[in-house]
Amino acid sequence: QPSACGHAVSYSAPTVSDNCGASYALVSGPQSGATVPVGVSQVTFLATDSAGLTAACSFYITVLDVSPPNITCPAEVIVPADATFCDAYVTYAEPIGVDDCVGAMTVRSTGLGSGAIFPVGSTLETFVVWDAARNLSSACA
């Protein structure tokens, strides 16, 4: 199950056999059941027999970020127009997208943006969020 910016990953223990008996140890990488961060992680086991001879085996765990980021738009903004110029200077808190992983970027895809002079009537301001894995949020307008 997903957890922050990673995933709990379980894997089978290695099989070790030797004519003199052997044991194994995890020497690098996450333990089975641990939350593994997004990206590629190498797991390495080392087997040692009673004579001190060793053999190693490794494999890779790849965790992908497939969850889109989230965004919530502010409520509709209504301002009176300047009677002389038939427009209005409008500011609003631009939404900021969030994601479980670092690197989310909020982009205004339509509209004039906060701090612009808006004409009389409705102007659609649309925002989306991209995360570092290039997942896209649904648009908020």
PDB file of N, CA and C in Angstrom, residues 76-83 86-92 116-123:
ATOM      1  N   GLU A  76     -15.081  31.341  -6.111  1.00  0.00           N
ATOM      2  CA  GLU A  76     -15.260  32.366  -7.133  1.00  0.00           C
ATOM      3  C   GLU A  76     -14.979  33.739  -6.540  1.00  0.00           C
ATOM      4  N   VAL A  77     -14.296  34.577  -7.320  1.00  0.00           N
ATOM      5  CA  VAL A  77     -13.958  35.931  -6.888  1.00  0.00           C
ATOM      6  C   VAL A  77     -14.858  36.902  -7.657  1.00  0.00           C
ATOM      7  N   ILE A  78     -15.584  37.752  -6.921  1.00  0.00           N
ATOM      8  CA  ILE A  78     -16.442  38.748  -7.554  1.00  0.00           C
ATOM      9  C   ILE A  78     -16.018  40.124  -7.038  1.00  0.00           C
ATOM     10  N   VAL A  79     -15.680  41.010  -7.966  1.00  0.00           N
ATOM     11  CA  VAL A  79     -15.265  42.371  -7.591  1.00  0.00           C
ATOM     12  C   VAL A  79     -16.012  43.372  -8.463  1.00  0.00           C
ATOM     13  N   PRO A  80     -16.282  44.561  -7.937  1.00  0.00           N
ATOM     14  CA  PRO A  80     -16.942  45.580  -8.761  1.00  0.00           C
ATOM     15  C   PRO A  80     -15.946  46.165  -9.766  1.00  0.00           C
ATOM     16  N   ALA A  81     -16.442  46.476 -10.942  1.00  0.00           N
ATOM     17  CA  ALA A  81     -15.597  47.083 -11.974  1.00  0.00           C
ATOM     18  C   ALA A  81     -15.414  48.561 -11.688  1.00  0.00           C
ATOM     19  N   ASP A  82     -14.287  49.081 -12.107  1.00  0.00           N
ATOM     20  CA  ASP A  82     -14.025  50.521 -12.042  1.00  0.00           C
ATOM     21  C   ASP A  82     -14.987  51.194 -13.021  1.00  0.00           C
ATOM     22  N   ALA A  83     -15.788  52.110 -12.556  1.00  0.00           N
ATOM     23  CA  ALA A  83     -16.824  52.742 -13.389  1.00  0.00           C
ATOM     24  C   ALA A  83     -16.235  53.520 -14.562  1.00  0.00           C
ATOM     25  N   CYS A  86     -14.230  50.395 -16.834  1.00  0.00           N
ATOM     26  CA  CYS A  86     -14.960  49.144 -17.079  1.00  0.00           C
ATOM     27  C   CYS A  86     -14.055  47.914 -16.977  1.00  0.00           C
ATOM     28  N   ASP A  87     -13.201  47.935 -15.968  1.00  0.00           N
ATOM     29  CA  ASP A  87     -12.370  46.771 -15.679  1.00  0.00           C
ATOM     30  C   ASP A  87     -12.062  46.787 -14.188  1.00  0.00           C
ATOM     31  N   ALA A  88     -11.326  45.808 -13.719  1.00  0.00           N
ATOM     32  CA  ALA A  88     -11.017  45.749 -12.293  1.00  0.00           C
ATOM     33  C   ALA A  88      -9.658  45.100 -12.080  1.00  0.00           C
ATOM     34  N   TYR A  89      -8.930  45.631 -11.106  1.00  0.00           N
ATOM     35  CA  TYR A  89      -7.686  45.029 -10.661  1.00  0.00           C
ATOM     36  C   TYR A  89      -8.085  43.935  -9.676  1.00  0.00           C
ATOM     37  N   VAL A  90      -7.689  42.689  -9.963  1.00  0.00           N
ATOM     38  CA  VAL A  90      -8.138  41.553  -9.150  1.00  0.00           C
ATOM     39  C   VAL A  90      -6.927  40.785  -8.616  1.00  0.00           C
ATOM     40  N   THR A  91      -6.963  40.539  -7.319  1.00  0.00           N
ATOM     41  CA  THR A  91      -5.971  39.649  -6.724  1.00  0.00           C
ATOM     42  C   THR A  91      -6.707  38.525  -6.010  1.00  0.00           C
ATOM     43  N   TYR A  92      -6.093  37.378  -6.007  1.00  0.00           N
ATOM     44  CA  TYR A  92      -6.641  36.226  -5.302  1.00  0.00           C
ATOM     45  C   TYR A  92      -5.475  35.313  -4.941  1.00  0.00           C
ATOM     46  N   ALA A 116      -3.791  40.967 -12.125  1.00  0.00           N
ATOM     47  CA  ALA A 116      -4.018  41.494 -13.474  1.00  0.00           C
ATOM     48  C   ALA A 116      -5.243  42.414 -13.490  1.00  0.00           C
ATOM     49  N   ILE A 117      -5.365  43.161 -14.562  1.00  0.00           N
ATOM     50  CA  ILE A 117      -6.562  43.967 -14.819  1.00  0.00           C
ATOM     51  C   ILE A 117      -7.518  43.082 -15.616  1.00  0.00           C
ATOM     52  N   PHE A 118      -8.692  42.819 -15.039  1.00  0.00           N
ATOM     53  CA  PHE A 118      -9.677  41.937 -15.656  1.00  0.00           C
ATOM     54  C   PHE A 118     -10.769  42.760 -16.327  1.00  0.00           C
ATOM     55  N   PRO A 119     -11.232  42.339 -17.503  1.00  0.00           N
ATOM     56  CA  PRO A 119     -12.349  43.026 -18.151  1.00  0.00           C
ATOM     57  C   PRO A 119     -13.664  42.681 -17.437  1.00  0.00           C
ATOM     58  N   VAL A 120     -14.693  43.458 -17.702  1.00  0.00           N
ATOM     59  CA  VAL A 120     -16.019  43.176 -17.164  1.00  0.00           C
ATOM     60  C   VAL A 120     -16.480  41.827 -17.727  1.00  0.00           C
ATOM     61  N   GLY A 121     -17.101  41.019 -16.883  1.00  0.00           N
ATOM     62  CA  GLY A 121     -17.568  39.698 -17.294  1.00  0.00           C
ATOM     63  C   GLY A 121     -16.788  38.622 -16.560  1.00  0.00           C
ATOM     64  N   SER A 122     -16.976  37.412 -17.005  1.00  0.00           N
ATOM     65  CA  SER A 122     -16.305  36.273 -16.370  1.00  0.00           C
ATOM     66  C   SER A 122     -15.027  35.928 -17.114  1.00  0.00           C
ATOM     67  N   THR A 123     -13.992  35.641 -16.357  1.00  0.00           N
ATOM     68  CA  THR A 123     -12.720  35.178 -16.924  1.00  0.00           C
ATOM     69  C   THR A 123     -12.369  33.868 -16.225  1.00  0.00           C
TER      70      THR A 123
END
